[in-house]
Coordinates of C-alpha atoms in Angstrom, one line a residue:
M82 CA 58.9 112.2 95.3
S83 CA 61.1 109.0 93.4
V84 CA 64.6 108.0 95.4
A85 CA 66.6 105.4 94.2
V86 CA 68.4 104.1 98.0
T87 CA 71.1 100.9 97.4
P88 CA 71.9 100.0 101.2
V89 CA 75.4 98.6 101.7
T90 CA 75.4 96.8 105.4
A91 CA 79.3 97.1 105.9
P92 CA 80.9 98.2 110.1
P93 CA 81.8 100.3 111.3
A94 CA 78.2 101.9 109.4
K95 CA 75.7 101.0 107.1
V96 CA 76.1 103.1 103.9
G97 CA 73.1 103.7 101.4
R98 CA 73.2 105.7 97.8
V99 CA 70.2 108.2 97.6
I100 CA 70.2 109.6 94.0
T101 CA 67.8 112.7 94.1
P102 CA 65.1 113.9 92.1
A103 CA 68.0 116.6 91.1
G104 CA 70.5 113.5 89.9
I105 CA 72.7 114.0 93.0
E106 CA 74.1 111.1 94.3
V107 CA 74.4 111.5 98.3
W108 CA 76.1 108.4 100.7
H109 CA 73.7 108.3 103.3
V110 CA 74.1 106.7 107.2
E111 CA 70.9 107.0 109.3
S112 CA 71.7 106.9 113.0
H113 CA 69.2 108.8 115.7
V114 CA 71.4 108.0 118.2
V115 CA 71.6 111.6 118.3
P116 CA 69.6 114.5 117.0
L117 CA 71.8 115.6 114.8
V118 CA 72.8 115.8 111.2
A119 CA 76.2 116.2 109.2
V120 CA 77.2 116.9 106.1
S121 CA 80.4 117.1 103.8
F122 CA 80.6 117.9 100.5
L123 CA 83.7 118.2 97.4
F124 CA 83.5 119.8 94.7
E125 CA 86.2 118.7 91.7
G126 CA 88.9 121.3 91.3
G127 CA 90.5 123.6 94.5
A128 CA 94.1 125.5 94.3
A129 CA 95.0 123.4 91.0
Q130 CA 92.7 125.5 89.2
D131 CA 94.0 129.0 90.3
P132 CA 95.3 131.4 87.7
Q133 CA 98.6 132.0 86.9
G134 CA 100.0 134.7 89.3
K135 CA 96.7 134.4 91.4
A136 CA 98.1 131.3 94.0
G137 CA 95.4 131.1 96.6
L138 CA 92.2 132.0 94.7
A139 CA 90.8 129.1 95.7
Q140 CA 91.5 129.1 99.6
T141 CA 90.3 132.8 99.3
T142 CA 86.7 131.6 97.7
A143 CA 86.4 128.9 100.6
R144 CA 87.2 131.6 103.3
L145 CA 84.3 133.9 101.9
L146 CA 82.0 131.4 101.3
D147 CA 80.3 132.1 104.5
E148 CA 80.9 135.5 104.7
G149 CA 77.2 136.2 104.2
A150 CA 75.1 135.6 102.1
G151 CA 71.8 136.0 100.5
P152 CA 70.2 138.8 102.3
H153 CA 72.6 138.7 105.1
P154 CA 75.8 140.6 105.3
S155 CA 78.6 138.9 107.1
A156 CA 78.1 139.6 110.7
A157 CA 74.3 138.7 110.8
F158 CA 75.3 135.1 108.5
H159 CA 78.0 134.4 111.3
E160 CA 75.1 135.5 114.1
R161 CA 72.2 133.3 112.6
L162 CA 74.5 130.1 112.8
A163 CA 76.1 131.1 116.4
D164 CA 72.4 131.6 117.5
R165 CA 71.4 128.0 116.6
A166 CA 74.6 126.4 117.1
I167 CA 74.9 125.5 113.5
E168 CA 78.9 124.5 112.5
L169 CA 79.3 125.9 109.0
S170 CA 83.0 126.0 107.2
F171 CA 84.2 125.7 104.0
N172 CA 87.9 124.6 102.6
A173 CA 90.1 124.4 99.5
G174 CA 92.9 121.5 98.8
P175 CA 94.9 121.1 95.8
D176 CA 92.0 119.1 93.9
S177 CA 88.7 120.1 95.8
L178 CA 86.9 122.9 97.1
G179 CA 84.3 121.4 99.7
G180 CA 83.1 122.1 102.9
S181 CA 80.9 120.4 105.9
L182 CA 77.3 121.4 108.0
K183 CA 76.2 120.2 111.6
T184 CA 73.2 121.1 113.3
L185 CA 70.5 119.6 115.2
T186 CA 67.9 118.3 113.9
R187 CA 65.5 121.0 115.1
H188 CA 67.5 123.9 113.4
A189 CA 68.0 121.2 110.2
D190 CA 65.5 123.8 108.4
E191 CA 67.8 126.9 108.7
A192 CA 71.0 125.1 108.7
F193 CA 70.4 123.9 104.9
D194 CA 68.5 127.3 103.8
L195 CA 72.3 129.2 105.4
L196 CA 73.9 125.9 102.8
R197 CA 72.1 127.0 100.2
L198 CA 72.1 130.9 100.6
A199 CA 76.3 130.4 100.9
L200 CA 76.4 127.6 97.5
L201 CA 73.7 129.8 95.8
E202 CA 74.0 133.6 96.7
P203 CA 77.3 134.3 98.7
R204 CA 77.9 138.1 98.7
F205 CA 81.5 138.3 98.5
D206 CA 81.3 141.6 99.3
E207 CA 84.4 144.1 98.8
E208 CA 84.8 144.8 102.3
D209 CA 85.0 140.6 103.0
V210 CA 87.3 140.2 100.6
E211 CA 89.8 142.8 102.0
R212 CA 89.7 141.4 105.4
V213 CA 90.2 137.8 104.2
R214 CA 93.0 139.1 101.7
A215 CA 94.6 141.1 104.9
Q216 CA 93.6 137.9 107.5
S217 CA 95.3 135.5 105.0
M218 CA 98.9 138.2 104.4
A219 CA 99.3 138.2 108.4
G220 CA 99.1 134.7 108.4
L221 CA 101.4 133.9 105.8
R222 CA 104.0 136.2 107.5
Y223 CA 103.3 134.9 110.5
Q224 CA 103.3 131.1 108.8
M225 CA 106.9 132.6 106.9
K226 CA 108.9 132.4 110.5
D227 CA 108.0 128.7 111.1
P228 CA 110.8 126.0 109.4
G229 CA 108.1 123.7 108.8
T230 CA 106.1 125.8 106.7
V231 CA 108.9 126.8 105.2
A232 CA 110.1 123.3 104.5
S233 CA 107.2 122.5 103.0
R234 CA 106.3 125.4 100.8
R235 CA 110.1 124.9 99.3
F236 CA 109.6 121.1 98.9
F237 CA 106.4 121.5 97.0
A238 CA 108.2 124.3 94.4
E239 CA 111.1 122.1 94.3
A240 CA 109.2 118.6 93.6
F241 CA 106.5 120.2 90.8
P242 CA 108.0 123.5 89.2
G243 CA 105.9 125.1 86.8
H244 CA 103.1 123.2 88.0
P245 CA 99.7 123.9 90.2
Y246 CA 101.3 121.7 92.8
G247 CA 104.1 123.4 93.3
T248 CA 102.0 126.6 93.7
P249 CA 101.3 127.2 97.6
T250 CA 97.9 126.5 98.0
S251 CA 97.2 129.3 100.2
G252 CA 99.0 131.6 98.0
T253 CA 102.0 134.2 98.6
L254 CA 102.8 137.5 99.6
D255 CA 103.0 139.1 95.8
S256 CA 100.1 136.5 94.7
L257 CA 97.3 137.2 97.2
P258 CA 96.8 141.4 96.6
A259 CA 96.1 140.4 92.6
I260 CA 93.3 138.6 93.7
G261 CA 89.9 140.3 92.9
R262 CA 86.6 140.0 93.8
D263 CA 86.0 139.4 89.8
D264 CA 88.4 136.6 90.3
V265 CA 86.7 135.0 93.3
V266 CA 83.3 135.1 91.5
A267 CA 84.5 133.0 88.6
L268 CA 86.5 130.6 90.6
H269 CA 83.3 129.7 92.1
R270 CA 80.8 130.0 89.4
G271 CA 83.5 126.9 87.8
Q272 CA 83.6 124.9 90.5
A273 CA 80.6 124.9 92.1
A274 CA 79.0 122.6 90.1
R275 CA 76.4 119.2 90.3
A276 CA 78.6 116.4 87.7
R277 CA 81.6 116.5 89.9
L278 CA 80.0 117.1 93.2
K279 CA 80.5 114.2 96.1
V280 CA 78.2 114.4 99.2
A281 CA 77.5 112.5 102.3
V282 CA 75.2 112.6 104.5
V283 CA 75.1 111.6 108.3
G284 CA 73.0 111.2 111.3
A285 CA 69.4 111.3 112.3
I286 CA 68.0 112.1 109.3
G287 CA 65.6 109.4 106.6
A288 CA 66.2 109.1 103.2
D289 CA 63.4 111.0 101.5
E290 CA 64.6 113.8 104.1
V291 CA 68.4 113.4 102.7
A292 CA 67.2 113.6 99.0
R293 CA 64.7 116.6 99.5
R294 CA 67.7 118.7 101.9
V295 CA 70.3 118.3 99.5
D296 CA 67.9 118.9 96.4
H297 CA 67.3 122.3 98.3
A298 CA 71.2 122.9 99.1
F299 CA 72.3 122.0 95.8
G300 CA 70.1 121.7 93.1
A301 CA 70.1 124.7 91.3
L302 CA 73.3 125.0 91.1
P303 CA 74.9 124.8 87.4
A304 CA 75.2 121.2 85.9
E305 CA 78.9 121.1 84.9
P306 CA 81.7 122.7 86.2
T307 CA 84.4 124.8 84.0
L308 CA 87.8 123.5 85.0
A309 CA 91.1 123.2 83.2
P310 CA 93.0 119.7 82.7
V311 CA 95.8 119.7 85.6
A312 CA 98.5 117.1 83.9
P313 CA 99.4 114.3 85.1
T314 CA 103.2 115.0 87.0
A315 CA 106.1 113.3 88.8
I316 CA 108.6 114.6 91.5
A317 CA 111.5 116.7 89.7
D318 CA 115.0 116.1 90.6
V319 CA 115.0 112.8 92.8
G320 CA 118.0 112.7 94.6
A321 CA 118.5 116.4 95.3
R322 CA 118.7 118.0 98.3
H323 CA 117.9 121.8 99.1
V324 CA 118.8 123.9 102.1
V325 CA 116.7 127.1 103.4
E326 CA 118.7 128.8 105.9
I327 CA 117.0 130.0 108.9
E328 CA 118.3 130.8 112.5
V329 CA 117.3 128.1 114.3
P330 CA 119.1 125.8 116.9
Q331 CA 116.8 123.0 115.1
S332 CA 116.2 122.0 111.0
V333 CA 113.4 121.2 109.7
I334 CA 113.4 117.7 107.1
R335 CA 111.3 117.2 104.4
F336 CA 111.7 114.1 102.3
A337 CA 110.2 111.8 99.5
M338 CA 110.0 109.9 96.6
N339 CA 107.4 108.7 93.7
G340 CA 104.3 106.9 95.2
L341 CA 101.3 105.1 94.2
P342 CA 97.8 106.7 93.9
W343 CA 94.8 105.4 94.9
S344 CA 93.4 103.6 92.2
D345 CA 97.0 101.2 91.6
P346 CA 96.5 97.4 92.7
D347 CA 98.8 97.9 94.7
F348 CA 98.6 101.2 96.8
V349 CA 96.9 98.8 99.7
P350 CA 100.5 96.5 99.9
A351 CA 102.0 100.1 100.1
Y352 CA 100.0 101.0 102.4
V353 CA 101.2 98.3 104.5
L354 CA 104.1 98.9 103.9
N355 CA 104.3 102.3 104.6
H356 CA 103.2 101.8 107.8
V357 CA 106.0 99.5 108.9
L358 CA 108.7 101.7 107.3
G359 CA 107.4 105.2 109.1
G360 CA 102.9 105.4 109.0
G361 CA 103.3 103.6 113.1
A362 CA 103.7 106.1 116.0
F363 CA 105.4 103.6 118.3
T364 CA 106.4 100.6 116.0
S365 CA 107.6 101.7 113.0
R366 CA 111.3 101.2 111.8
L367 CA 111.6 105.0 111.5
F368 CA 110.6 105.7 115.0
Q369 CA 112.7 102.7 116.4
E370 CA 116.0 103.9 114.5
V371 CA 115.7 107.5 114.6
R372 CA 113.9 108.5 118.0
E373 CA 114.0 105.3 120.3
K374 CA 117.6 104.0 119.5
R375 CA 119.6 107.1 118.4
G376 CA 117.4 110.1 120.0
L377 CA 117.9 112.2 116.9
A378 CA 114.3 113.4 116.5
Y379 CA 110.6 113.5 118.8
S380 CA 108.9 112.5 115.8
V381 CA 109.4 110.9 112.3
G382 CA 107.0 109.4 109.8
T383 CA 106.0 108.8 106.4
S384 CA 102.6 108.4 104.4
L385 CA 101.2 108.1 100.7
A386 CA 100.2 111.3 99.7
T387 CA 98.2 110.9 96.6
F388 CA 96.4 113.7 94.5
R389 CA 94.5 113.9 91.2
A390 CA 97.6 113.7 89.2
A391 CA 100.5 112.8 91.0
S392 CA 101.5 110.7 94.0
M393 CA 104.2 110.3 96.5
T394 CA 106.1 108.4 99.6
W395 CA 106.2 111.7 102.1
G396 CA 108.2 112.0 105.7
F397 CA 109.2 113.9 107.8
T398 CA 111.5 115.2 110.9
A399 CA 113.2 117.6 112.8
T400 CA 116.7 117.3 114.3
K401 CA 119.1 119.5 116.1
N402 CA 121.4 121.4 112.9
E403 CA 124.3 119.3 114.2
R404 CA 122.8 115.6 113.7
V405 CA 121.0 116.1 110.4
P406 CA 123.8 114.1 108.2
E407 CA 123.2 111.4 111.1
A408 CA 119.6 111.6 110.4
L409 CA 119.5 111.8 106.9
S410 CA 121.8 108.5 106.7
V411 CA 119.6 106.6 109.2
I412 CA 116.4 107.0 107.4
A413 CA 118.2 106.6 103.8
G414 CA 119.6 103.4 105.4
E415 CA 116.0 102.0 106.5
I416 CA 114.5 102.9 103.5
D417 CA 117.5 101.0 101.6
R418 CA 116.8 97.9 103.9
L419 CA 113.3 97.7 103.5
R420 CA 113.2 97.9 99.9
E421 CA 116.0 95.2 98.7
E422 CA 114.7 93.0 101.9
G423 CA 111.2 93.4 102.9
P424 CA 109.6 93.5 106.3
S425 CA 109.7 90.3 108.7
A426 CA 106.6 88.2 108.8
E427 CA 105.9 89.3 112.1
E428 CA 106.5 93.4 111.0
L429 CA 103.8 92.3 108.2
E430 CA 101.3 91.1 110.7
K431 CA 101.3 94.1 113.5
A432 CA 101.1 96.0 110.6
K433 CA 97.9 94.6 109.8
A434 CA 96.3 94.0 112.8
Y435 CA 97.2 97.7 113.7
L436 CA 95.9 98.8 110.5
T437 CA 92.6 97.0 110.8
G438 CA 92.0 97.0 114.4
S439 CA 92.2 101.0 114.3
Y440 CA 90.0 101.2 111.2
P441 CA 87.0 102.0 113.6
L442 CA 88.2 104.8 115.1
G443 CA 87.7 107.1 112.0
F444 CA 84.0 106.3 111.9
D445 CA 83.6 107.2 115.8
T446 CA 81.2 110.4 115.3
S447 CA 78.5 111.1 112.7
T448 CA 80.9 114.2 111.5
K449 CA 84.1 111.4 110.6
I450 CA 81.7 109.5 109.0
A451 CA 80.5 111.9 106.3
S452 CA 84.1 113.3 105.9
Q453 CA 85.3 109.5 105.2
L454 CA 82.5 109.0 103.1
V455 CA 83.0 111.7 101.2
Q456 CA 86.8 110.7 100.4
I457 CA 86.2 107.3 99.7
A458 CA 83.8 108.4 96.9
F459 CA 86.1 111.4 96.0
N460 CA 88.7 108.8 95.6
D461 CA 86.3 106.5 93.6
L462 CA 86.9 103.7 96.3
G463 CA 83.3 102.0 95.6
I464 CA 80.6 102.5 98.3
D465 CA 81.4 99.3 99.4
Y466 CA 84.6 100.4 100.2
V467 CA 84.2 100.2 103.9
A468 CA 83.2 96.7 104.1
R469 CA 85.8 95.6 101.7
R470 CA 88.8 97.9 103.3
N471 CA 89.9 95.6 106.2
A472 CA 89.8 92.5 104.2
L473 CA 92.4 94.1 101.7
V474 CA 94.8 94.6 104.2
S475 CA 94.3 91.2 105.8
A476 CA 94.7 89.6 102.3
V477 CA 98.3 91.3 102.0
T478 CA 101.4 88.9 101.8
L479 CA 105.0 89.3 101.7
D480 CA 104.9 89.0 98.1
D481 CA 103.0 91.9 97.3
V482 CA 104.5 94.1 99.8
R483 CA 107.9 93.4 98.4
R484 CA 106.5 93.8 94.8
A485 CA 104.7 97.3 95.5
G486 CA 108.5 98.3 97.4
A487 CA 110.0 97.8 94.4
R488 CA 107.5 100.3 92.6
M489 CA 106.9 102.8 95.9
L490 CA 110.9 103.4 97.4
G491 CA 111.6 103.3 93.7
D492 CA 115.8 103.2 93.9
G493 CA 115.6 104.8 97.1
R494 CA 116.8 108.5 95.9
M495 CA 114.6 111.1 97.6
L496 CA 114.4 114.9 96.8
T497 CA 115.3 116.3 100.2
V498 CA 114.2 119.9 101.5
I499 CA 116.3 121.2 105.1
A500 CA 115.0 124.8 106.6
G501 CA 117.3 125.5 109.4
K502 CA 121.2 125.2 109.9
P503 CA 122.4 121.9 109.1
E504 CA 126.0 121.1 109.6
L505 CA 126.2 119.1 105.9

């Protein structure tokens, strides 16, 4: 068997590229510290491919992939996993359908074979479809009592009306009953394909074995997926404020403005600037101004949310109903001040020190390494990104963050959604 291996040495891991005989590219980290193997993988697609009126299909499909496969019905499949302490799970996001596997090396044969069965021969038995749908609907009914969930769902509906991102990945009480077994089969057939697959394998396993096991699990999948194009979009109605009235003493707030994608040259400066604004738990401006100085909220923060077809600077907090106006005013004021003045030299250096110093913490287990690598691959950042990332952050200057801030923060207007009984 011929295996192409390109080693890349970088802290916190040595990442190699393995090209399997079936042509699947795998990012691989070999470590024999503990006798286990962790796998993470992503297929292009996800909830953005849910048909009109059938929101929640991708997530339903993901939940059904380990509910029986091949000759094993659901209970027997889960028993085989449990007997060997194999962890296998699947998930669906806005742009991807994926999963993870963790196994002791002595159970690798069984683990990879169960993964193969789940991907190639999922049963999708009618009783399992009905049970998973009932569980999902019960979960939705419970979540709709949570102001945080209500605020987030309303936010995306207002931000992306008529676009797949505006529909909740978990579906709705109207859409889930419309999903049948044929829909699940069709989505699985359309997305589980080799051409848009990203795989990372980490642990006590060599390159030749990686190639063999990955081809065993994924090699017989169709070559090409069947995906509909997802139109690029941006936050609609920026500057608007929406209230969802719920009888609670504290309002939950979601706010955002359009942002920058991973591929943008200004993304790293924007990432550093976001840390100054709301990314650092104790040192960010919003944490200091909203929580520490005024006691308006227990938590407040922002992050850069990047999807395949949209990007935004996204924020959250919660405060007493009567203090909502003050909280919103403080948040808007800090955004304006940062947009107009930029951070201080001290703030910039502290942000860079934190972001570079904390980066290795995302790689302290095999499972974390596999997950990080597959996300880096999915975002097309390059196999050497782990090696380059801290240098990119360290190189950010005040001019860089001011330039990125003008684009990331725009004119300061935000789309805001409040769930509660705010006294506006």
